Amino acid sequence: MTSLIDNNIDELIKRVRRRTAVSDMVFVTAYPPRELPNPFDKYTVTVDNTGVRQSQVFIGDTIGSGLKGRLYEIGLTMRVYAPRDTSAAALLRMSAQLFDAVECCDDDNAITDMEMGEVKYDTTSRTICRDLRLVLSYILTGRVRHE
């Protein structure tokens, strides 16, 4: 079921990337297999699945015979890195645009919590950044195989 979660996150990011307000941003996975540009020349957003929590609630026979399912809560962090020679005010504006785009693209109504963090300096990338932290909730179901 966790692969379905990854697929849902991928679809959310695809919808966000199509929004005009953030179309100039570069989206990459956190900890990519290749080096990121340093310094950044565009606003760059890393997407990191920071954790998955599965509820102990069983969803099944009340929905339909032979079904199983659980509620999953997913932590997702989108870190926005500013390009060189950019002000903190510009980063605030772009991260707010991303915040709005994510909210508009939540077609599944999966976002249960959104938080935008403070502007901070990232010593590794030598630029300022800001985190957008999300909590997504999905009820995922599947068929039970009878032995």
PDB file of C-alpha atoms in Angstrom:
ATOM      1  CA  MET A   1       0.000   0.000   0.000  1.00  0.00           C
ATOM      2  CA  THR A   2       2.891   2.392   0.571  1.00  0.00           C
ATOM      3  CA  SER A   3       3.610   2.370  -3.178  1.00  0.00           C
ATOM      4  CA  LEU A   4       0.107   3.810  -3.647  1.00  0.00           C
ATOM      5  CA  ILE A   5       1.076   6.591  -1.255  1.00  0.00           C
ATOM      6  CA  ASP A   6       4.135   7.402  -3.388  1.00  0.00           C
ATOM      7  CA  ASN A   7       1.949   7.423  -6.506  1.00  0.00           C
ATOM      8  CA  ASN A   8      -0.506   9.826  -4.845  1.00  0.00           C
ATOM      9  CA  ILE A   9       2.342  12.144  -3.817  1.00  0.00           C
ATOM     10  CA  ASP A  10       3.773  12.037  -7.350  1.00  0.00           C
ATOM     11  CA  GLU A  11       0.381  12.988  -8.794  1.00  0.00           C
ATOM     12  CA  LEU A  12       0.042  15.880  -6.338  1.00  0.00           C
ATOM     13  CA  ILE A  13       3.475  17.221  -7.318  1.00  0.00           C
ATOM     14  CA  LYS A  14       2.645  16.889 -11.043  1.00  0.00           C
ATOM     15  CA  ARG A  15      -0.500  18.968 -10.541  1.00  0.00           C
ATOM     16  CA  VAL A  16       1.445  21.571  -8.546  1.00  0.00           C
ATOM     17  CA  ARG A  17       4.148  21.845 -11.224  1.00  0.00           C
ATOM     18  CA  ARG A  18       1.504  22.705 -13.822  1.00  0.00           C
ATOM     19  CA  ARG A  19       0.426  25.799 -11.879  1.00  0.00           C
ATOM     20  CA  THR A  20       1.625  28.963 -13.599  1.00  0.00           C
ATOM     21  CA  ALA A  21       2.699  30.634 -10.349  1.00  0.00           C
ATOM     22  CA  VAL A  22       5.314  27.937  -9.637  1.00  0.00           C
ATOM     23  CA  SER A  23       6.126  26.752 -13.169  1.00  0.00           C
ATOM     24  CA  ASP A  24       9.605  28.329 -13.006  1.00  0.00           C
ATOM     25  CA  MET A  25      10.527  26.298  -9.923  1.00  0.00           C
ATOM     26  CA  VAL A  26      12.621  23.161 -10.294  1.00  0.00           C
ATOM     27  CA  PHE A  27      11.257  20.157  -8.362  1.00  0.00           C
ATOM     28  CA  VAL A  28      13.598  17.354  -7.288  1.00  0.00           C
ATOM     29  CA  THR A  29      13.488  14.543  -4.779  1.00  0.00           C
ATOM     30  CA  ALA A  30      15.277  15.094  -1.518  1.00  0.00           C
ATOM     31  CA  TYR A  31      18.716  13.472  -1.432  1.00  0.00           C
ATOM     32  CA  PRO A  32      18.943  12.996  -5.214  1.00  0.00           C
ATOM     33  CA  PRO A  33      21.427  10.526  -6.694  1.00  0.00           C
ATOM     34  CA  ARG A  34      23.256  13.375  -8.392  1.00  0.00           C
ATOM     35  CA  GLU A  35      24.654  16.615  -7.036  1.00  0.00           C
ATOM     36  CA  LEU A  36      22.398  19.608  -6.867  1.00  0.00           C
ATOM     37  CA  PRO A  37      23.611  22.832  -8.440  1.00  0.00           C
ATOM     38  CA  ASN A  38      25.500  24.982  -5.999  1.00  0.00           C
ATOM     39  CA  PRO A  39      24.761  27.816  -5.846  1.00  0.00           C
ATOM     40  CA  PHE A  40      21.200  27.502  -7.106  1.00  0.00           C
ATOM     41  CA  ASP A  41      20.302  29.575 -10.142  1.00  0.00           C
ATOM     42  CA  LYS A  42      16.533  28.934  -9.887  1.00  0.00           C
ATOM     43  CA  TYR A  43      14.097  28.369  -7.069  1.00  0.00           C
ATOM     44  CA  THR A  44      14.499  24.686  -6.301  1.00  0.00           C
ATOM     45  CA  VAL A  45      12.033  22.583  -4.336  1.00  0.00           C
ATOM     46  CA  THR A  46      13.061  19.290  -2.777  1.00  0.00           C
ATOM     47  CA  VAL A  47      10.252  16.891  -1.923  1.00  0.00           C
ATOM     48  CA  ASP A  48      10.822  14.555   1.007  1.00  0.00           C
ATOM     49  CA  ASN A  49       8.475  11.918   2.399  1.00  0.00           C
ATOM     50  CA  THR A  50       9.433  12.311   6.052  1.00  0.00           C
ATOM     51  CA  GLY A  51       7.336   9.487   7.468  1.00  0.00           C
ATOM     52  CA  VAL A  52       4.290   7.268   7.173  1.00  0.00           C
ATOM     53  CA  ARG A  53       2.071   6.333  10.069  1.00  0.00           C
ATOM     54  CA  GLN A  54      -0.513   3.589   9.731  1.00  0.00           C
ATOM     55  CA  SER A  55      -3.577   3.578  11.949  1.00  0.00           C
ATOM     56  CA  GLN A  56      -4.628   0.471  13.765  1.00  0.00           C
ATOM     57  CA  VAL A  57      -8.189   0.964  12.579  1.00  0.00           C
ATOM     58  CA  PHE A  58      -9.249  -1.859  10.277  1.00  0.00           C
ATOM     59  CA  ILE A  59     -11.549  -0.891   7.446  1.00  0.00           C
ATOM     60  CA  GLY A  60     -13.090  -3.872   5.768  1.00  0.00           C
ATOM     61  CA  ASP A  61     -16.309  -5.813   5.893  1.00  0.00           C
ATOM     62  CA  THR A  62     -18.337  -2.706   6.674  1.00  0.00           C
ATOM     63  CA  ILE A  63     -17.361  -1.369   3.248  1.00  0.00           C
ATOM     64  CA  GLY A  64     -17.537  -4.614   1.311  1.00  0.00           C
ATOM     65  CA  SER A  65     -16.813  -8.273   1.634  1.00  0.00           C
ATOM     66  CA  GLY A  66     -13.177  -9.200   1.075  1.00  0.00           C
ATOM     67  CA  LEU A  67     -11.779  -5.676   1.472  1.00  0.00           C
ATOM     68  CA  LYS A  68      -9.076  -4.508   3.833  1.00  0.00           C
ATOM     69  CA  GLY A  69      -7.727  -1.071   4.408  1.00  0.00           C
ATOM     70  CA  ARG A  70      -6.139   1.373   6.800  1.00  0.00           C
ATOM     71  CA  LEU A  71      -5.791   5.074   7.347  1.00  0.00           C
ATOM     72  CA  TYR A  72      -2.307   6.355   6.504  1.00  0.00           C
ATOM     73  CA  GLU A  73      -0.860   9.683   7.615  1.00  0.00           C
ATOM     74  CA  ILE A  74       2.124  10.873   5.620  1.00  0.00           C
ATOM     75  CA  GLY A  75       4.563  13.629   6.499  1.00  0.00           C
ATOM     76  CA  LEU A  76       5.799  15.531   3.458  1.00  0.00           C
ATOM     77  CA  THR A  77       8.350  18.344   3.496  1.00  0.00           C
ATOM     78  CA  MET A  78       8.850  20.607   0.516  1.00  0.00           C
ATOM     79  CA  ARG A  79      11.990  22.737   1.005  1.00  0.00           C
ATOM     80  CA  VAL A  80      12.279  25.804  -1.209  1.00  0.00           C
ATOM     81  CA  TYR A  81      15.858  26.897  -1.897  1.00  0.00           C
ATOM     82  CA  ALA A  82      16.414  30.433  -3.152  1.00  0.00           C
ATOM     83  CA  PRO A  83      18.710  31.207  -6.067  1.00  0.00           C
ATOM     84  CA  ARG A  84      21.838  33.226  -5.407  1.00  0.00           C
ATOM     85  CA  ASP A  85      21.478  36.983  -5.010  1.00  0.00           C
ATOM     86  CA  THR A  86      17.849  36.652  -3.899  1.00  0.00           C
ATOM     87  CA  SER A  87      16.332  38.441  -0.943  1.00  0.00           C
ATOM     88  CA  ALA A  88      14.466  36.761   1.879  1.00  0.00           C
ATOM     89  CA  ALA A  89      11.390  38.755   0.830  1.00  0.00           C
ATOM     90  CA  ALA A  90      11.506  37.134  -2.628  1.00  0.00           C
ATOM     91  CA  LEU A  91      11.818  33.683  -1.039  1.00  0.00           C
ATOM     92  CA  LEU A  92       8.837  34.477   1.191  1.00  0.00           C
ATOM     93  CA  ARG A  93       6.796  35.407  -1.881  1.00  0.00           C
ATOM     94  CA  MET A  94       7.752  32.300  -3.869  1.00  0.00           C
ATOM     95  CA  SER A  95       7.183  29.920  -0.968  1.00  0.00           C
ATOM     96  CA  ALA A  96       3.764  31.526  -0.416  1.00  0.00           C
ATOM     97  CA  GLN A  97       3.007  30.893  -4.107  1.00  0.00           C
ATOM     98  CA  LEU A  98       3.961  27.248  -3.600  1.00  0.00           C
ATOM     99  CA  PHE A  99       1.795  27.045  -0.474  1.00  0.00           C
ATOM    100  CA  ASP A 100      -1.206  28.333  -2.452  1.00  0.00           C
ATOM    101  CA  ALA A 101      -0.492  26.011  -5.399  1.00  0.00           C
ATOM    102  CA  VAL A 102      -0.317  22.930  -3.174  1.00  0.00           C
ATOM    103  CA  GLU A 103      -3.582  23.874  -1.494  1.00  0.00           C
ATOM    104  CA  CYS A 104      -5.316  24.414  -4.865  1.00  0.00           C
ATOM    105  CA  CYS A 105      -4.026  21.103  -6.252  1.00  0.00           C
ATOM    106  CA  ASP A 106      -5.270  18.958  -3.373  1.00  0.00           C
ATOM    107  CA  ASP A 107      -7.896  17.252  -5.547  1.00  0.00           C
ATOM    108  CA  ASP A 108      -8.096  14.281  -3.145  1.00  0.00           C
ATOM    109  CA  ASN A 109      -8.686  16.464  -0.067  1.00  0.00           C
ATOM    110  CA  ALA A 110      -5.789  14.568   1.483  1.00  0.00           C
ATOM    111  CA  ILE A 111      -4.059  17.512   3.161  1.00  0.00           C
ATOM    112  CA  THR A 112      -5.020  17.628   6.821  1.00  0.00           C
ATOM    113  CA  ASP A 113      -2.332  20.071   7.950  1.00  0.00           C
ATOM    114  CA  MET A 114      -0.068  22.616   6.253  1.00  0.00           C
ATOM    115  CA  GLU A 115       2.665  24.650   7.900  1.00  0.00           C
ATOM    116  CA  MET A 116       5.195  27.047   6.452  1.00  0.00           C
ATOM    117  CA  GLY A 117       8.394  27.360   8.428  1.00  0.00           C
ATOM    118  CA  GLU A 118      10.752  30.247   8.896  1.00  0.00           C
ATOM    119  CA  VAL A 119      13.408  31.402   6.467  1.00  0.00           C
ATOM    120  CA  LYS A 120      16.756  29.903   7.418  1.00  0.00           C
ATOM    121  CA  TYR A 121      20.252  29.620   6.012  1.00  0.00           C
ATOM    122  CA  ASP A 122      21.299  26.180   4.777  1.00  0.00           C
ATOM    123  CA  THR A 123      25.063  25.843   5.203  1.00  0.00           C
ATOM    124  CA  THR A 124      25.390  22.897   2.830  1.00  0.00           C
ATOM    125  CA  SER A 125      23.781  24.637  -0.130  1.00  0.00           C
ATOM    126  CA  ARG A 126      24.969  28.100   1.022  1.00  0.00           C
ATOM    127  CA  THR A 127      21.619  29.740   0.441  1.00  0.00           C
ATOM    128  CA  ILE A 128      18.419  30.582   2.260  1.00  0.00           C
ATOM    129  CA  CYS A 129      15.497  28.177   2.282  1.00  0.00           C
ATOM    130  CA  ARG A 130      12.045  27.683   3.739  1.00  0.00           C
ATOM    131  CA  ASP A 131      10.124  24.490   4.523  1.00  0.00           C
ATOM    132  CA  LEU A 132       6.527  23.777   3.687  1.00  0.00           C
ATOM    133  CA  ARG A 133       5.414  20.849   5.845  1.00  0.00           C
ATOM    134  CA  LEU A 134       2.288  18.865   4.993  1.00  0.00           C
ATOM    135  CA  VAL A 135       0.365  16.042   6.581  1.00  0.00           C
ATOM    136  CA  LEU A 136      -1.564  13.931   4.082  1.00  0.00           C
ATOM    137  CA  SER A 137      -4.198  11.383   5.072  1.00  0.00           C
ATOM    138  CA  TYR A 138      -5.309   8.565   2.809  1.00  0.00           C
ATOM    139  CA  ILE A 139      -7.614   5.632   3.333  1.00  0.00           C
ATOM    140  CA  LEU A 140      -6.199   2.883   1.168  1.00  0.00           C
ATOM    141  CA  THR A 141      -8.070  -0.338   0.529  1.00  0.00           C
ATOM    142  CA  GLY A 142      -7.325  -3.574  -1.231  1.00  0.00           C
ATOM    143  CA  ARG A 143      -8.721  -7.066  -1.737  1.00  0.00           C
ATOM    144  CA  VAL A 144      -8.141  -9.800   0.813  1.00  0.00           C
ATOM    145  CA  ARG A 145      -7.020 -13.097  -0.648  1.00  0.00           C
ATOM    146  CA  HIS A 146      -8.839 -16.000   0.849  1.00  0.00           C
ATOM    147  CA  GLU A 147      -6.627 -19.000   1.386  1.00  0.00           C
TER     148      GLU A 147
END
